[in-house]
Tab-separated table of C-alpha atoms in Angstrom:
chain	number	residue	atom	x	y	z
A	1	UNK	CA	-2.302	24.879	26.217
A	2	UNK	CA	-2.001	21.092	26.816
A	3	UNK	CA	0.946	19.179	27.285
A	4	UNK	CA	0.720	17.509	24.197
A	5	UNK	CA	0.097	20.784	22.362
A	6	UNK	CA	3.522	21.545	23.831
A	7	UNK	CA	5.285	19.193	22.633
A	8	UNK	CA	4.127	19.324	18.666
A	9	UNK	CA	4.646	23.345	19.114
A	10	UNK	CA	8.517	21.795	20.247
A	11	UNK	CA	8.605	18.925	17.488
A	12	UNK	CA	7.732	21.298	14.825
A	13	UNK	CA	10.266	23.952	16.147
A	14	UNK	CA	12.880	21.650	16.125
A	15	UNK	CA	11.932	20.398	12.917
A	16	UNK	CA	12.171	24.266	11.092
A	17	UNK	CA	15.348	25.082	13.280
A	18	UNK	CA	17.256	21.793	11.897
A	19	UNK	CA	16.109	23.000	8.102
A	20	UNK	CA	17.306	26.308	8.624
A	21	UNK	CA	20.188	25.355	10.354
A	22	UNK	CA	21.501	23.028	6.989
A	23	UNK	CA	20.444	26.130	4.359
A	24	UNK	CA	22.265	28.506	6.622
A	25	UNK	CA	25.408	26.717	6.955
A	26	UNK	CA	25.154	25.588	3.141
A	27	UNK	CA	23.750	22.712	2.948
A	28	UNK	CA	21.151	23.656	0.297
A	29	UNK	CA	20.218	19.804	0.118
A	30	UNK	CA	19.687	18.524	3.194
A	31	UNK	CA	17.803	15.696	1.136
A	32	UNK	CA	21.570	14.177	-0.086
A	33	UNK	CA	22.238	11.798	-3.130
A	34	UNK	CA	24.118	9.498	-1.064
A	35	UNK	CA	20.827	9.493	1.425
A	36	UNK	CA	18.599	8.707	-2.298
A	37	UNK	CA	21.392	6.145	-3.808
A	38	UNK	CA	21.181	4.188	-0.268
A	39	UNK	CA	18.031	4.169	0.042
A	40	UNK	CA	17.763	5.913	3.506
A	41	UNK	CA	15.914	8.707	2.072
A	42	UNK	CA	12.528	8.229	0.859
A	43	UNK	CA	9.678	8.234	3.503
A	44	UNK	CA	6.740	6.993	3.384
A	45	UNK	CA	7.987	4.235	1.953
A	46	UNK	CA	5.640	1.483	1.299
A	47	UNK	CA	5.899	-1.979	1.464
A	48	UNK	CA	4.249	-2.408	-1.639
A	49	UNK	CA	3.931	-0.109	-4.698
A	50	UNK	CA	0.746	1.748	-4.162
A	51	UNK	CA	-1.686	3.560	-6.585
A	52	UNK	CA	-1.717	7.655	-6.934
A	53	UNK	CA	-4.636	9.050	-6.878
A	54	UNK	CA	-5.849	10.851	-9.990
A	55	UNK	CA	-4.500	13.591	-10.304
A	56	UNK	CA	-5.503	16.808	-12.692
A	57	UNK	CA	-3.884	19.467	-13.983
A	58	UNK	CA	-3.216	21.975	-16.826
A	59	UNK	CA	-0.364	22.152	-19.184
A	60	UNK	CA	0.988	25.805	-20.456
A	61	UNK	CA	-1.716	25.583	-23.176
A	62	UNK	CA	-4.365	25.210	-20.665
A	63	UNK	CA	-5.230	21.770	-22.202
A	64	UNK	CA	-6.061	19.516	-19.243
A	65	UNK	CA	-3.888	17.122	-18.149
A	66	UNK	CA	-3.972	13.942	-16.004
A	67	UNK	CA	-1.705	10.984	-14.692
A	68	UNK	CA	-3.663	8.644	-16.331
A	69	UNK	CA	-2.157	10.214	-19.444
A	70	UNK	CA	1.085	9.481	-18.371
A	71	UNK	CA	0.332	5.321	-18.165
A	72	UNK	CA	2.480	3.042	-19.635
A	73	UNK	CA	5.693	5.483	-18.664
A	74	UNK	CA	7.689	6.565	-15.266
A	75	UNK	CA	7.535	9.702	-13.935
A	76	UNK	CA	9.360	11.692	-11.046
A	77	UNK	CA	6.448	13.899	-10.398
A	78	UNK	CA	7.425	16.840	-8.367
A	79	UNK	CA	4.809	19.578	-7.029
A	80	UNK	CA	6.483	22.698	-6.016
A	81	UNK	CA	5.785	26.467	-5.958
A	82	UNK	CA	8.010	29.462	-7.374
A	83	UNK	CA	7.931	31.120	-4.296
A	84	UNK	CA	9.234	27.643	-2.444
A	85	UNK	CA	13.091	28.680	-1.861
A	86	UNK	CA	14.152	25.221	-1.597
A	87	UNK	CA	12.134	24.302	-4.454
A	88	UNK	CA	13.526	27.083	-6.322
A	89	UNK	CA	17.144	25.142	-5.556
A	90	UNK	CA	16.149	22.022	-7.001
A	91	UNK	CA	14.400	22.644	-10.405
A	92	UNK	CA	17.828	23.180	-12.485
A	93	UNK	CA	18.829	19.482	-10.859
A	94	UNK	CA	15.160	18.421	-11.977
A	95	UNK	CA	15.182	20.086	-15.387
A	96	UNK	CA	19.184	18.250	-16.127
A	97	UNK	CA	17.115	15.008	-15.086
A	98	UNK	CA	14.581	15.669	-17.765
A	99	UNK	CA	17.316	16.444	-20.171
A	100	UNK	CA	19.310	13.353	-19.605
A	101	UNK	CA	16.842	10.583	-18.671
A	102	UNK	CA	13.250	12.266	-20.061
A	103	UNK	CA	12.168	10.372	-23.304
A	104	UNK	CA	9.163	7.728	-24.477
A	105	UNK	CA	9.644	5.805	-21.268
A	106	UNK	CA	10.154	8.720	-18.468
A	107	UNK	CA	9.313	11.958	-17.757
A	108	UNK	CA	10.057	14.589	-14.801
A	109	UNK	CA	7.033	16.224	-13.945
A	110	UNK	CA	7.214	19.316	-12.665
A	111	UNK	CA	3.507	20.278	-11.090
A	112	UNK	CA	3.172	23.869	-9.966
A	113	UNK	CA	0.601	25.160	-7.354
A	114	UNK	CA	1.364	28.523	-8.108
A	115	UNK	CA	-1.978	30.526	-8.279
A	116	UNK	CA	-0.322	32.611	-11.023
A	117	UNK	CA	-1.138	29.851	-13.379
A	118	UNK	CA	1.251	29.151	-16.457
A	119	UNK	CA	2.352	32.715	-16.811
A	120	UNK	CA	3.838	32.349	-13.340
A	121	UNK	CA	5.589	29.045	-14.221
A	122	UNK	CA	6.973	30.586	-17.647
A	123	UNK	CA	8.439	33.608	-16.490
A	124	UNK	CA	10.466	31.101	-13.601
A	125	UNK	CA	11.191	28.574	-16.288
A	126	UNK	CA	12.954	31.374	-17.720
A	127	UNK	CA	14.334	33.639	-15.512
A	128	UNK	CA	16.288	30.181	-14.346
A	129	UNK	CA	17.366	29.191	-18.120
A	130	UNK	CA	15.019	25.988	-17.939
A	131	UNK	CA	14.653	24.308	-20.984
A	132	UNK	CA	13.256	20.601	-20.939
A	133	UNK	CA	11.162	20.723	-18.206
A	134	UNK	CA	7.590	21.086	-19.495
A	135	UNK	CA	4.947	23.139	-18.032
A	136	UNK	CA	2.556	21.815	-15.675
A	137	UNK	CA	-0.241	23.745	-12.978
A	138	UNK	CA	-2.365	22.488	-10.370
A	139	UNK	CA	-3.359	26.547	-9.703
A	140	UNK	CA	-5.980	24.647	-6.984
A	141	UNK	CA	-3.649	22.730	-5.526
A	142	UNK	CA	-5.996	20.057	-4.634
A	143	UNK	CA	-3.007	17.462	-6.514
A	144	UNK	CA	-0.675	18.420	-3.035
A	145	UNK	CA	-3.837	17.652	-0.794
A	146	UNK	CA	-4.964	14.649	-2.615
A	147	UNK	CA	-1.868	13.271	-2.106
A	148	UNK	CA	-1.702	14.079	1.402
A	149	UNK	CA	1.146	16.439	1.455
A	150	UNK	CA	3.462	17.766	4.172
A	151	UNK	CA	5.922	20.394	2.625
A	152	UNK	CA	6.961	20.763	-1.143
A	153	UNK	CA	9.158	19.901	-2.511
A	154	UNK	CA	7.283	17.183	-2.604
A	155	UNK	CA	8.348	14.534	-4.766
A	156	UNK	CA	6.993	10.812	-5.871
A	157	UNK	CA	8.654	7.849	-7.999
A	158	UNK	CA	5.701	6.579	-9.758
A	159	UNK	CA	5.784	3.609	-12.321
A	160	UNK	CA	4.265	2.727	-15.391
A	161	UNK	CA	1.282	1.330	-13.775
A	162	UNK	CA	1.028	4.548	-11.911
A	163	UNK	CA	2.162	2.836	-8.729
A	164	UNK	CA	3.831	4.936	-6.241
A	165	UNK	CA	7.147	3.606	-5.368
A	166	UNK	CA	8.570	6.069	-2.820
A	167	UNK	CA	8.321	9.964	-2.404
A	168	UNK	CA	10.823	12.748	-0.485
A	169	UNK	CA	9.819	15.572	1.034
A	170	UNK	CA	12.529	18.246	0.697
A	171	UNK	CA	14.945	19.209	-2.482
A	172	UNK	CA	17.539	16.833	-3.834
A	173	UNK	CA	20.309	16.939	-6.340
A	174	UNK	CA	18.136	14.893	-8.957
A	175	UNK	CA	20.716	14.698	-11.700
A	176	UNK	CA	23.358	13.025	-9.331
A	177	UNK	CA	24.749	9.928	-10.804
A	178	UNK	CA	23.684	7.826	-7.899
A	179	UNK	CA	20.192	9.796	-7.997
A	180	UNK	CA	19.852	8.439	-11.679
A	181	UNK	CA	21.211	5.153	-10.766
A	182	UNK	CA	18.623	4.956	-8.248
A	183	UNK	CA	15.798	6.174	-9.977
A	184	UNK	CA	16.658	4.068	-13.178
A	185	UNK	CA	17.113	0.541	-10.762
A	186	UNK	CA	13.798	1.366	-8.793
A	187	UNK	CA	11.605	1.710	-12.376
A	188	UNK	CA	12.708	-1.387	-13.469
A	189	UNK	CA	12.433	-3.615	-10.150
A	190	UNK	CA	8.952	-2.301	-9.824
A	191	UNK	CA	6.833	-4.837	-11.173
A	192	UNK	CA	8.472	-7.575	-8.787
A	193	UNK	CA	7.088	-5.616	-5.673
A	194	UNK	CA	3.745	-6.871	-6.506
A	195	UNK	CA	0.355	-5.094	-7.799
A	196	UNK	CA	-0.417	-1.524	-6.355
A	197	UNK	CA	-2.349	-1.765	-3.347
A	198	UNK	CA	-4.074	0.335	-2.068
């Protein structure tokens, strides 16, 4: 093995060992709402709002779904997996989000990659009491790949023009105050960052 193979075995093992570390010792969000609120979070960050890729999907009927469907309104789209633990963490935070904020002009987005399909992502929804989050499935998971994915939770602040603003890797407490606060001063600034570019 190469020296340089070395050292992304090490980077990666570091990496994991850090995670675990914070869910051991409690710290179930390692992602914190202070980190969102301030801004130090989000990576990836781009120096202009840039476009998603189209992305689609099925909804619990099976009716296909898209983003371009979603045009003209925010989302927090999310892609995560029922057998994700952190994800697992995070979609109570995500579905209070929908309950408070979700309406004509925003919408979480939960997007599951489960293979299980919608059955899968019904039988979570309720086993965890989750009420206004609707039902979404990528069962290919092509979504996570098109958008060039690293680890779910995988989550992306996209604006009514379908713009990405900024994404997070990892869970978050999505119904913090300073979360919303964040979320609801980053929709609205949007369209003085410029066009999306790609």
């Amino acid at each position: 093995m190469t020296k340089s193979a070395f050292a992304i075995v090490g980077l990666v093992a570091l990496v994991v060992g850090i995670y675990a570390k914070q869910w051991w010792d409690g710290d179930r969000y390692p992602n914190s709402a202070a980190a969102v609120a301030h801004g130090a979070l989000p990576v990836g960050l781009p120096e202009a709002p840039r476009p998603v890729p189209e992305l689609r999907f099925v909804d619990e009927t099976g009716a296909p779904k898209s983003l371009v469907g979603f045009r003209g309104r925010a989302i927090l789209l999310n892609i995560w997996a029922t057998w994700c633990v952190p994800c697992r963490k995070e979609m109570p935070a995500l579905d209070r989000l929908q309950a408070t904020l979700g309406g004509a002009d925003f919408e979480v987005v939960a997007l599951s990659i489960d293979r299980g399909g919608a059955v899968a992502v019904k039988s979570f929804y309720q086993e965890l009491g989750l009420r206004a989050l609707r039902v979404y499935v990528d069962a290919s998971a092509q979504a996570f790949a098109k958008l060039r994915g690293v680890g779910i939770p995988l989550t992306l602040l996209v604006d009514r023009r379908g713009c990405e603003l900024w994404r997070v890797v990892g869970p978050v407490e999505w119904d913090d105050p300073a979360v919303k606060s964040r979320i609801r001063s980053d929709i609205s600034e949007a369209p003085k960052r410029g066009a999306c570019s790609a």
